[in-house]
């Protein structure tokens, strides 16, 4: 049986698995001929390719400022001053708008390149490839560079947002100054007529800047979430390339918290410094590291993603299990070996996108195991 050779067993009640042969069918569903399928096709996992978030499409072009004839009064001089300040503000706004459109175009171009790279890698993994294929590694590095550029442009968007917020404050101050000028003495009717026109134009500019700031803030929020999720997907894809088999999306998409109310699994024996295990019931996955190259990662991912689909708020505990009836003098050696294997499993989970703060690493002993093993629980 394939799983017994690789040292990996699924025994969680969630999947209703009663033994090794059933576990094999769960991981590699049989086709109509009764043969196990899925391994050769890269586990048939879900695609990593997702649609990039939309960007705003508005062009923020201010309207022209009217020309005013000098009235020769003090208020008339203030009108000319306010008009000059509004012209300068609108010139700044046009520059901000130009920067925003350039950033949007750059993000869209990098997103297209990034998703092309991801689709190429994923398509190759779907049909099957060699572990650590250097062509896929090169393509992965290209995708990472494109995602880095997207992240860099998002940082520029943040800087632009700060600058526009300052422009917004300036526009609001100018509008208040124009309105306050109505109360200045020594004005003629022409001055107030020009102030009304200037007030309307300044108010329109204030609204335009506010809309620009709001749309840019939405762009930034969507892109930041997108980049964070794609970082997790890239980490998981790196594992897929290493093993030559495709996985689904990063486990980081699933919200998980650790329960503080878990029952104790067993008494703590030699643990090489790990805390005692505090889980009960059957493990979701049992990994026997009975050879140097146990290919546990694809099956672990599939089992865990299926469990999290049913209970997204679950927590994960990786338990290092060592024999309790070993020959005297080997207890510590077995505990250290089991710990190294458990730490390897934890690294695999974090590579798949699961945050390290969502994983508990613990240890126990058992008289039912003949050699060090790792058990993975979902609670």
mmCIF file of C-alpha atoms in Angstrom:
data_model
loop_
_atom_site.group_PDB
_atom_site.id
_atom_site.type_symbol
_atom_site.label_atom_id
_atom_site.label_comp_id
_atom_site.label_asym_id
_atom_site.label_seq_id
_atom_site.Cartn_x
_atom_site.Cartn_y
_atom_site.Cartn_z
ATOM 1 C CA UNK A 1 0.000 0.000 0.000
ATOM 2 C CA UNK A 2 1.342 3.397 -1.004
ATOM 3 C CA UNK A 3 0.788 5.098 2.304
ATOM 4 C CA UNK A 4 2.370 2.445 4.458
ATOM 5 C CA UNK A 5 5.479 2.712 2.308
ATOM 6 C CA UNK A 6 5.617 6.457 2.693
ATOM 7 C CA UNK A 7 4.912 6.323 6.404
ATOM 8 C CA UNK A 8 1.768 8.487 6.277
ATOM 9 C CA UNK A 9 -1.680 7.595 7.620
ATOM 10 C CA UNK A 10 -4.928 9.536 7.848
ATOM 11 C CA UNK A 11 -7.012 8.390 10.800
ATOM 12 C CA UNK A 12 -9.183 11.424 11.625
ATOM 13 C CA UNK A 13 -12.859 10.797 12.265
ATOM 14 C CA UNK A 14 -13.708 13.721 10.026
ATOM 15 C CA UNK A 15 -12.784 11.645 7.011
ATOM 16 C CA UNK A 16 -14.314 8.430 8.418
ATOM 17 C CA UNK A 17 -11.112 6.499 7.799
ATOM 18 C CA UNK A 18 -10.895 3.121 9.470
ATOM 19 C CA UNK A 19 -7.552 1.849 8.234
ATOM 20 C CA UNK A 20 -4.635 2.138 5.879
ATOM 21 C CA UNK A 21 -6.432 0.990 2.730
ATOM 22 C CA UNK A 22 -9.267 3.435 3.352
ATOM 23 C CA UNK A 23 -6.759 6.199 3.956
ATOM 24 C CA UNK A 24 -5.153 5.391 0.618
ATOM 25 C CA UNK A 25 -8.473 5.754 -1.178
ATOM 26 C CA UNK A 26 -9.149 9.025 0.613
ATOM 27 C CA UNK A 27 -5.881 10.541 -0.537
ATOM 28 C CA UNK A 28 -5.797 8.968 -3.996
ATOM 29 C CA UNK A 29 -9.440 8.238 -4.997
ATOM 30 C CA UNK A 30 -9.832 5.154 -7.106
ATOM 31 C CA UNK A 31 -11.030 5.440 -10.663
ATOM 32 C CA UNK A 32 -13.449 2.979 -12.225
ATOM 33 C CA UNK A 33 -10.765 0.292 -12.459
ATOM 34 C CA UNK A 34 -9.983 0.344 -8.755
ATOM 35 C CA UNK A 35 -6.513 1.797 -9.282
ATOM 36 C CA UNK A 36 -5.320 4.704 -7.177
ATOM 37 C CA UNK A 37 -5.185 7.945 -9.118
ATOM 38 C CA UNK A 38 -4.082 11.496 -8.447
ATOM 39 C CA UNK A 39 -0.414 11.040 -7.595
ATOM 40 C CA UNK A 40 0.752 11.110 -11.188
ATOM 41 C CA UNK A 41 -1.329 14.179 -11.962
ATOM 42 C CA UNK A 42 0.065 16.209 -9.122
ATOM 43 C CA UNK A 43 -2.663 15.400 -6.571
ATOM 44 C CA UNK A 44 -5.275 17.247 -8.625
ATOM 45 C CA UNK A 45 -5.144 20.243 -6.269
ATOM 46 C CA UNK A 46 -6.870 23.569 -6.684
ATOM 47 C CA UNK A 47 -5.294 26.264 -8.800
ATOM 48 C CA UNK A 48 -3.146 28.980 -7.265
ATOM 49 C CA UNK A 49 -4.298 31.424 -9.944
ATOM 50 C CA UNK A 50 -6.746 33.998 -8.649
ATOM 51 C CA UNK A 51 -8.007 37.263 -10.043
ATOM 52 C CA UNK A 52 -6.219 40.431 -8.936
ATOM 53 C CA UNK A 53 -8.393 42.995 -7.158
ATOM 54 C CA UNK A 54 -9.861 45.739 -9.270
ATOM 55 C CA UNK A 55 -8.394 49.232 -9.225
ATOM 56 C CA UNK A 56 -10.292 52.482 -9.407
ATOM 57 C CA UNK A 57 -10.815 53.894 -12.893
ATOM 58 C CA UNK A 58 -11.673 57.518 -12.166
ATOM 59 C CA UNK A 59 -9.560 60.273 -13.692
ATOM 60 C CA UNK A 60 -9.412 63.202 -11.295
ATOM 61 C CA UNK A 61 -9.089 66.219 -13.580
ATOM 62 C CA UNK A 62 -10.109 69.564 -12.026
ATOM 63 C CA UNK A 63 -12.146 72.087 -14.002
ATOM 64 C CA UNK A 64 -10.717 75.351 -15.250
ATOM 65 C CA UNK A 65 -10.597 78.367 -12.930
ATOM 66 C CA UNK A 66 -12.408 81.470 -14.130
ATOM 67 C CA UNK A 67 -10.519 84.686 -14.826
ATOM 68 C CA UNK A 68 -11.442 87.767 -12.752
ATOM 69 C CA UNK A 69 -11.077 91.423 -13.580
ATOM 70 C CA UNK A 70 -9.297 93.443 -10.870
ATOM 71 C CA UNK A 71 -11.708 95.625 -8.899
ATOM 72 C CA UNK A 72 -9.058 97.794 -7.301
ATOM 73 C CA UNK A 73 -10.265 97.038 -3.754
ATOM 74 C CA UNK A 74 -8.559 95.128 -0.918
ATOM 75 C CA UNK A 75 -11.142 92.341 -1.265
ATOM 76 C CA UNK A 76 -10.437 92.282 -5.005
ATOM 77 C CA UNK A 77 -6.768 91.716 -4.212
ATOM 78 C CA UNK A 78 -7.741 88.800 -1.935
ATOM 79 C CA UNK A 79 -9.795 87.322 -4.781
ATOM 80 C CA UNK A 80 -6.735 87.367 -7.061
ATOM 81 C CA UNK A 81 -4.632 85.804 -4.280
ATOM 82 C CA UNK A 82 -7.185 83.032 -3.672
ATOM 83 C CA UNK A 83 -7.416 82.366 -7.405
ATOM 84 C CA UNK A 84 -3.630 81.950 -7.624
ATOM 85 C CA UNK A 85 -3.668 79.556 -4.670
ATOM 86 C CA UNK A 86 -6.506 77.555 -6.249
ATOM 87 C CA UNK A 87 -4.617 77.345 -9.551
ATOM 88 C CA UNK A 88 -1.540 76.060 -7.704
ATOM 89 C CA UNK A 89 -3.638 73.525 -5.808
ATOM 90 C CA UNK A 90 -5.251 72.282 -9.004
ATOM 91 C CA UNK A 91 -1.833 71.984 -10.634
ATOM 92 C CA UNK A 92 -0.733 69.812 -7.720
ATOM 93 C CA UNK A 93 -3.921 67.774 -8.048
ATOM 94 C CA UNK A 94 -3.228 67.134 -11.730
ATOM 95 C CA UNK A 95 0.237 65.890 -10.817
ATOM 96 C CA UNK A 96 -1.194 63.618 -8.129
ATOM 97 C CA UNK A 97 -3.712 62.251 -10.612
ATOM 98 C CA UNK A 98 -0.932 61.578 -13.117
ATOM 99 C CA UNK A 99 1.089 59.709 -10.474
ATOM 100 C CA UNK A 100 -1.951 57.651 -9.508
ATOM 101 C CA UNK A 101 -2.689 56.624 -13.094
ATOM 102 C CA UNK A 102 0.954 55.626 -13.617
ATOM 103 C CA UNK A 103 0.912 53.540 -10.432
ATOM 104 C CA UNK A 104 -2.327 51.864 -11.487
ATOM 105 C CA UNK A 105 -0.894 50.997 -14.898
ATOM 106 C CA UNK A 106 2.263 49.617 -13.279
ATOM 107 C CA UNK A 107 0.267 47.509 -10.818
ATOM 108 C CA UNK A 108 -1.929 46.116 -13.596
ATOM 109 C CA UNK A 109 1.103 45.271 -15.741
ATOM 110 C CA UNK A 110 2.896 43.554 -12.858
ATOM 111 C CA UNK A 111 -0.292 41.729 -11.853
ATOM 112 C CA UNK A 112 -0.697 40.411 -15.393
ATOM 113 C CA UNK A 113 2.899 39.191 -15.407
ATOM 114 C CA UNK A 114 2.567 37.703 -11.947
ATOM 115 C CA UNK A 115 -0.574 35.743 -12.806
ATOM 116 C CA UNK A 116 0.937 34.565 -16.061
ATOM 117 C CA UNK A 117 3.884 33.161 -14.111
ATOM 118 C CA UNK A 118 1.586 31.562 -11.534
ATOM 119 C CA UNK A 119 -0.602 30.030 -14.249
ATOM 120 C CA UNK A 120 2.444 28.632 -16.051
ATOM 121 C CA UNK A 121 3.777 27.036 -12.869
ATOM 122 C CA UNK A 122 0.405 25.695 -11.817
ATOM 123 C CA UNK A 123 -0.352 24.241 -15.251
ATOM 124 C CA UNK A 124 2.967 22.426 -15.232
ATOM 125 C CA UNK A 125 2.358 21.063 -11.754
ATOM 126 C CA UNK A 126 -1.108 19.881 -12.759
ATOM 127 C CA UNK A 127 0.216 17.678 -15.563
ATOM 128 C CA UNK A 128 3.142 16.469 -13.477
ATOM 129 C CA UNK A 129 6.779 17.487 -13.200
ATOM 130 C CA UNK A 130 9.996 16.603 -11.454
ATOM 131 C CA UNK A 131 10.645 17.715 -7.864
ATOM 132 C CA UNK A 132 12.513 21.001 -7.751
ATOM 133 C CA UNK A 133 12.216 21.583 -11.511
ATOM 134 C CA UNK A 134 14.723 24.441 -12.147
ATOM 135 C CA UNK A 135 12.513 25.963 -14.839
ATOM 136 C CA UNK A 136 9.674 26.260 -12.345
ATOM 137 C CA UNK A 137 12.052 27.627 -9.720
ATOM 138 C CA UNK A 138 13.116 30.314 -12.197
ATOM 139 C CA UNK A 139 9.496 31.101 -12.975
ATOM 140 C CA UNK A 140 8.718 31.240 -9.234
ATOM 141 C CA UNK A 141 11.523 33.755 -8.725
ATOM 142 C CA UNK A 142 10.081 35.825 -11.559
ATOM 143 C CA UNK A 143 6.637 35.741 -9.929
ATOM 144 C CA UNK A 144 8.137 36.784 -6.613
ATOM 145 C CA UNK A 145 9.864 39.740 -8.288
ATOM 146 C CA UNK A 146 6.602 40.820 -9.902
ATOM 147 C CA UNK A 147 4.780 40.581 -6.592
ATOM 148 C CA UNK A 148 7.569 42.607 -4.963
ATOM 149 C CA UNK A 149 7.066 45.314 -7.572
ATOM 150 C CA UNK A 150 3.336 45.342 -6.879
ATOM 151 C CA UNK A 151 4.098 45.709 -3.186
ATOM 152 C CA UNK A 152 6.525 48.533 -3.948
ATOM 153 C CA UNK A 153 3.886 50.370 -5.963
ATOM 154 C CA UNK A 154 1.419 49.932 -3.106
ATOM 155 C CA UNK A 155 4.005 51.601 -0.863
ATOM 156 C CA UNK A 156 4.155 54.500 -3.325
ATOM 157 C CA UNK A 157 0.365 54.654 -3.211
ATOM 158 C CA UNK A 158 0.590 55.032 0.556
ATOM 159 C CA UNK A 159 3.011 57.918 0.141
ATOM 160 C CA UNK A 160 0.729 59.486 -2.458
ATOM 161 C CA UNK A 161 -2.218 59.107 -0.093
ATOM 162 C CA UNK A 162 -0.331 61.014 2.602
ATOM 163 C CA UNK A 163 0.432 63.812 0.164
ATOM 164 C CA UNK A 164 -3.184 64.005 -1.019
ATOM 165 C CA UNK A 165 -4.395 64.132 2.573
ATOM 166 C CA UNK A 166 -2.218 67.230 3.003
ATOM 167 C CA UNK A 167 -3.695 68.673 -0.203
ATOM 168 C CA UNK A 168 -7.169 68.015 1.160
ATOM 169 C CA UNK A 169 -6.403 69.997 4.301
ATOM 170 C CA UNK A 170 -5.032 72.832 2.175
ATOM 171 C CA UNK A 171 -8.140 72.846 -0.022
ATOM 172 C CA UNK A 172 -10.436 72.932 3.003
ATOM 173 C CA UNK A 173 -8.449 75.859 4.443
ATOM 174 C CA UNK A 174 -8.655 77.742 1.142
ATOM 175 C CA UNK A 175 -12.423 77.238 0.983
ATOM 176 C CA UNK A 176 -12.831 78.605 4.501
ATOM 177 C CA UNK A 177 -10.645 81.594 3.607
ATOM 178 C CA UNK A 178 -12.773 82.373 0.540
ATOM 179 C CA UNK A 179 -15.955 82.191 2.606
ATOM 180 C CA UNK A 180 -14.455 84.383 5.322
ATOM 181 C CA UNK A 181 -13.658 87.064 2.731
ATOM 182 C CA UNK A 182 -17.380 87.885 2.450
ATOM 183 C CA UNK A 183 -17.081 89.536 5.850
ATOM 184 C CA UNK A 184 -14.223 91.845 4.882
ATOM 185 C CA UNK A 185 -15.152 95.511 4.644
ATOM 186 C CA UNK A 186 -14.564 97.699 1.602
ATOM 187 C CA UNK A 187 -15.859 95.234 -1.003
ATOM 188 C CA UNK A 188 -17.901 96.110 -4.078
ATOM 189 C CA UNK A 189 -20.589 93.979 -5.735
ATOM 190 C CA UNK A 190 -18.064 92.696 -8.281
ATOM 191 C CA UNK A 191 -15.878 91.361 -5.461
ATOM 192 C CA UNK A 192 -18.727 89.311 -3.968
ATOM 193 C CA UNK A 193 -19.746 87.997 -7.382
ATOM 194 C CA UNK A 194 -16.177 86.842 -7.996
ATOM 195 C CA UNK A 195 -16.020 85.340 -4.501
ATOM 196 C CA UNK A 196 -19.148 83.290 -5.199
ATOM 197 C CA UNK A 197 -17.635 81.929 -8.399
ATOM 198 C CA UNK A 198 -14.349 81.201 -6.646
ATOM 199 C CA UNK A 199 -16.175 79.537 -3.748
ATOM 200 C CA UNK A 200 -17.963 77.169 -6.119
ATOM 201 C CA UNK A 201 -14.752 76.281 -7.944
ATOM 202 C CA UNK A 202 -12.871 75.718 -4.683
ATOM 203 C CA UNK A 203 -15.697 73.579 -3.290
ATOM 204 C CA UNK A 204 -15.638 71.431 -6.447
ATOM 205 C CA UNK A 205 -11.897 70.991 -6.018
ATOM 206 C CA UNK A 206 -12.380 69.964 -2.373
ATOM 207 C CA UNK A 207 -14.922 67.316 -3.415
ATOM 208 C CA UNK A 208 -12.617 66.058 -6.184
ATOM 209 C CA UNK A 209 -9.679 65.704 -3.790
ATOM 210 C CA UNK A 210 -11.848 63.890 -1.240
ATOM 211 C CA UNK A 211 -13.041 61.459 -3.912
ATOM 212 C CA UNK A 212 -9.470 60.897 -5.050
ATOM 213 C CA UNK A 213 -8.374 60.182 -1.491
ATOM 214 C CA UNK A 214 -11.277 57.793 -0.884
ATOM 215 C CA UNK A 215 -10.735 55.836 -4.095
ATOM 216 C CA UNK A 216 -6.995 55.639 -3.506
ATOM 217 C CA UNK A 217 -7.574 54.361 0.047
ATOM 218 C CA UNK A 218 -9.791 51.590 -1.340
ATOM 219 C CA UNK A 219 -7.134 50.677 -3.901
ATOM 220 C CA UNK A 220 -4.488 50.479 -1.182
ATOM 221 C CA UNK A 221 -6.615 48.341 1.137
ATOM 222 C CA UNK A 222 -7.484 45.854 -1.601
ATOM 223 C CA UNK A 223 -3.919 45.628 -2.899
ATOM 224 C CA UNK A 224 -2.421 45.175 0.572
ATOM 225 C CA UNK A 225 -4.769 42.276 1.294
ATOM 226 C CA UNK A 226 -4.064 40.837 -2.133
ATOM 227 C CA UNK A 227 -0.276 41.000 -1.722
ATOM 228 C CA UNK A 228 -0.446 39.423 1.748
ATOM 229 C CA UNK A 229 -2.572 36.529 0.440
ATOM 230 C CA UNK A 230 -0.348 36.026 -2.579
ATOM 231 C CA UNK A 231 2.730 35.925 -0.331
ATOM 232 C CA UNK A 232 1.137 32.938 1.371
ATOM 233 C CA UNK A 233 0.274 31.376 -1.983
ATOM 234 C CA UNK A 234 3.864 31.809 -3.162
ATOM 235 C CA UNK A 235 5.150 30.079 -0.023
ATOM 236 C CA UNK A 236 2.789 27.175 -0.601
ATOM 237 C CA UNK A 237 3.690 27.065 -4.287
ATOM 238 C CA UNK A 238 7.371 26.812 -3.332
ATOM 239 C CA UNK A 239 6.539 23.629 -1.430
ATOM 240 C CA UNK A 240 4.612 22.331 -4.441
ATOM 241 C CA UNK A 241 7.578 22.978 -6.733
ATOM 242 C CA UNK A 242 9.918 21.279 -4.271
ATOM 243 C CA UNK A 243 7.775 18.143 -4.250
ATOM 244 C CA UNK A 244 6.655 18.361 -7.882
ATOM 245 C CA UNK A 245 2.988 18.170 -6.886
ATOM 246 C CA UNK A 246 0.336 20.858 -6.858
ATOM 247 C CA UNK A 247 -1.564 21.986 -3.765
ATOM 248 C CA UNK A 248 -4.510 24.287 -3.344
ATOM 249 C CA UNK A 249 -4.455 27.823 -2.017
ATOM 250 C CA UNK A 250 -2.433 28.748 1.016
ATOM 251 C CA UNK A 251 -3.705 27.507 4.374
ATOM 252 C CA UNK A 252 -3.241 31.099 5.518
ATOM 253 C CA UNK A 253 -6.601 31.900 3.909
ATOM 254 C CA UNK A 254 -8.329 29.976 6.669
ATOM 255 C CA UNK A 255 -8.878 31.765 9.967
ATOM 256 C CA UNK A 256 -7.621 29.589 12.812
ATOM 257 C CA UNK A 257 -7.323 30.018 16.562
ATOM 258 C CA UNK A 258 -5.948 27.622 19.146
ATOM 259 C CA UNK A 259 -8.369 26.311 21.752
ATOM 260 C CA UNK A 260 -7.313 26.710 25.362
ATOM 261 C CA UNK A 261 -9.626 23.906 26.495
ATOM 262 C CA UNK A 262 -8.088 20.754 25.030
ATOM 263 C CA UNK A 263 -7.929 17.442 26.956
ATOM 264 C CA UNK A 264 -4.612 15.795 27.784
ATOM 265 C CA UNK A 265 -3.369 13.112 25.407
ATOM 266 C CA UNK A 266 -1.000 11.349 27.737
ATOM 267 C CA UNK A 267 1.743 11.619 30.315
ATOM 268 C CA UNK A 268 4.808 13.554 29.285
ATOM 269 C CA UNK A 269 7.931 11.487 28.917
ATOM 270 C CA UNK A 270 11.326 12.571 27.523
ATOM 271 C CA UNK A 271 10.394 15.550 25.369
ATOM 272 C CA UNK A 272 13.640 17.410 24.649
ATOM 273 C CA UNK A 273 12.117 20.592 26.073
ATOM 274 C CA UNK A 274 8.718 20.542 24.338
ATOM 275 C CA UNK A 275 5.498 21.152 26.320
ATOM 276 C CA UNK A 276 3.191 18.259 27.043
ATOM 277 C CA UNK A 277 0.608 17.367 24.413
ATOM 278 C CA UNK A 278 -2.906 18.414 25.360
ATOM 279 C CA UNK A 279 -5.100 16.842 22.718
ATOM 280 C CA UNK A 280 -7.380 13.823 22.798
ATOM 281 C CA UNK A 281 -9.069 11.507 20.333
ATOM 282 C CA UNK A 282 -7.684 10.293 17.038
ATOM 283 C CA UNK A 283 -5.119 12.348 15.130
ATOM 284 C CA UNK A 284 -5.970 13.630 11.677
ATOM 285 C CA UNK A 285 -2.614 12.500 10.306
ATOM 286 C CA UNK A 286 0.063 10.119 11.603
ATOM 287 C CA UNK A 287 3.482 10.298 9.955
ATOM 288 C CA UNK A 288 5.970 7.476 10.421
ATOM 289 C CA UNK A 289 9.394 8.650 9.295
ATOM 290 C CA UNK A 290 10.485 5.136 8.396
ATOM 291 C CA UNK A 291 12.766 6.264 5.558
ATOM 292 C CA UNK A 292 14.814 9.404 4.837
ATOM 293 C CA UNK A 293 12.410 10.699 2.150
ATOM 294 C CA UNK A 294 8.862 10.393 3.436
ATOM 295 C CA UNK A 295 6.655 12.327 0.983
ATOM 296 C CA UNK A 296 4.129 13.481 3.550
ATOM 297 C CA UNK A 297 3.502 17.086 2.475
ATOM 298 C CA UNK A 298 0.868 16.635 -0.289
ATOM 299 C CA UNK A 299 -1.268 14.294 1.800
ATOM 300 C CA UNK A 300 -0.846 16.489 4.880
ATOM 301 C CA UNK A 301 -1.998 19.536 2.935
ATOM 302 C CA UNK A 302 -5.046 17.762 1.484
ATOM 303 C CA UNK A 303 -6.083 16.329 4.841
ATOM 304 C CA UNK A 304 -5.654 19.581 6.710
ATOM 305 C CA UNK A 305 -7.338 21.768 4.088
ATOM 306 C CA UNK A 306 -10.317 19.398 4.094
ATOM 307 C CA UNK A 307 -10.569 19.556 7.886
ATOM 308 C CA UNK A 308 -10.310 23.354 7.906
ATOM 309 C CA UNK A 309 -13.016 23.583 5.261
ATOM 310 C CA UNK A 310 -15.362 21.946 7.761
ATOM 311 C CA UNK A 311 -14.092 23.898 10.765
ATOM 312 C CA UNK A 312 -12.278 27.107 9.726
ATOM 313 C CA UNK A 313 -11.806 28.193 13.356
ATOM 314 C CA UNK A 314 -9.897 25.053 14.324
ATOM 315 C CA UNK A 315 -6.385 24.940 15.728
ATOM 316 C CA UNK A 316 -3.497 22.639 14.822
ATOM 317 C CA UNK A 317 -1.279 20.745 17.237
ATOM 318 C CA UNK A 318 1.783 18.890 15.976
ATOM 319 C CA UNK A 319 2.736 16.209 18.497
ATOM 320 C CA UNK A 320 6.141 14.569 18.727
ATOM 321 C CA UNK A 321 5.495 10.970 19.862
ATOM 322 C CA UNK A 322 8.296 8.715 21.143
ATOM 323 C CA UNK A 323 8.077 5.143 22.463
ATOM 324 C CA UNK A 324 7.663 4.800 26.227
ATOM 325 C CA UNK A 325 8.917 1.208 26.343
ATOM 326 C CA UNK A 326 12.215 1.730 24.544
ATOM 327 C CA UNK A 327 15.457 0.151 25.680
ATOM 328 C CA UNK A 328 16.989 2.081 28.570
ATOM 329 C CA UNK A 329 19.269 4.809 27.290
ATOM 330 C CA UNK A 330 17.333 5.330 24.065
ATOM 331 C CA UNK A 331 14.475 7.372 25.534
ATOM 332 C CA UNK A 332 16.245 10.693 25.076
ATOM 333 C CA UNK A 333 17.496 9.739 21.599
ATOM 334 C CA UNK A 334 13.981 8.765 20.486
ATOM 335 C CA UNK A 335 12.519 11.968 21.947
ATOM 336 C CA UNK A 336 15.065 14.112 20.111
ATOM 337 C CA UNK A 337 14.462 12.244 16.841
ATOM 338 C CA UNK A 338 10.702 12.675 17.157
ATOM 339 C CA UNK A 339 11.162 16.341 17.925
ATOM 340 C CA UNK A 340 13.251 16.926 14.800
ATOM 341 C CA UNK A 341 10.578 15.264 12.694
ATOM 342 C CA UNK A 342 7.839 17.335 14.361
ATOM 343 C CA UNK A 343 9.752 20.553 13.736
ATOM 344 C CA UNK A 344 10.068 19.553 10.075
ATOM 345 C CA UNK A 345 6.287 19.124 9.876
ATOM 346 C CA UNK A 346 5.785 22.542 11.479
ATOM 347 C CA UNK A 347 8.082 24.108 8.870
ATOM 348 C CA UNK A 348 6.035 22.429 6.158
ATOM 349 C CA UNK A 349 2.829 23.871 7.596
ATOM 350 C CA UNK A 350 4.260 27.381 7.727
ATOM 351 C CA UNK A 351 5.492 26.985 4.140
ATOM 352 C CA UNK A 352 1.915 26.100 3.215
ATOM 353 C CA UNK A 353 0.790 29.462 4.574
ATOM 354 C CA UNK A 354 -0.217 28.570 8.108
ATOM 355 C CA UNK A 355 1.079 31.189 10.546
ATOM 356 C CA UNK A 356 3.488 29.896 13.172
ATOM 357 C CA UNK A 357 1.364 31.532 15.856
ATOM 358 C CA UNK A 358 -1.481 29.190 14.845
ATOM 359 C CA UNK A 359 0.486 25.993 15.418
ATOM 360 C CA UNK A 360 1.281 24.340 18.750
ATOM 361 C CA UNK A 361 4.267 22.011 18.905
ATOM 362 C CA UNK A 362 4.188 19.530 21.792
ATOM 363 C CA UNK A 363 5.407 16.062 22.775
ATOM 364 C CA UNK A 364 4.295 12.889 24.507
ATOM 365 C CA UNK A 365 5.247 9.233 24.898
ATOM 366 C CA UNK A 366 3.238 6.163 23.957
ATOM 367 C CA UNK A 367 3.586 2.440 24.507
ATOM 368 C CA UNK A 368 1.707 1.857 21.237
ATOM 369 C CA UNK A 369 4.460 3.150 18.955
ATOM 370 C CA UNK A 370 7.608 1.252 18.137
ATOM 371 C CA UNK A 371 9.532 4.167 16.658
ATOM 372 C CA UNK A 372 9.368 7.961 16.832
ATOM 373 C CA UNK A 373 6.477 9.448 14.882
ATOM 374 C CA UNK A 374 4.543 12.681 14.423
ATOM 375 C CA UNK A 375 0.808 13.078 14.935
ATOM 376 C CA UNK A 376 -1.179 16.086 13.703
ATOM 377 C CA UNK A 377 -4.405 17.046 15.468
ATOM 378 C CA UNK A 378 -7.064 19.566 14.470
ATOM 379 C CA UNK A 379 -9.277 20.898 17.273
#
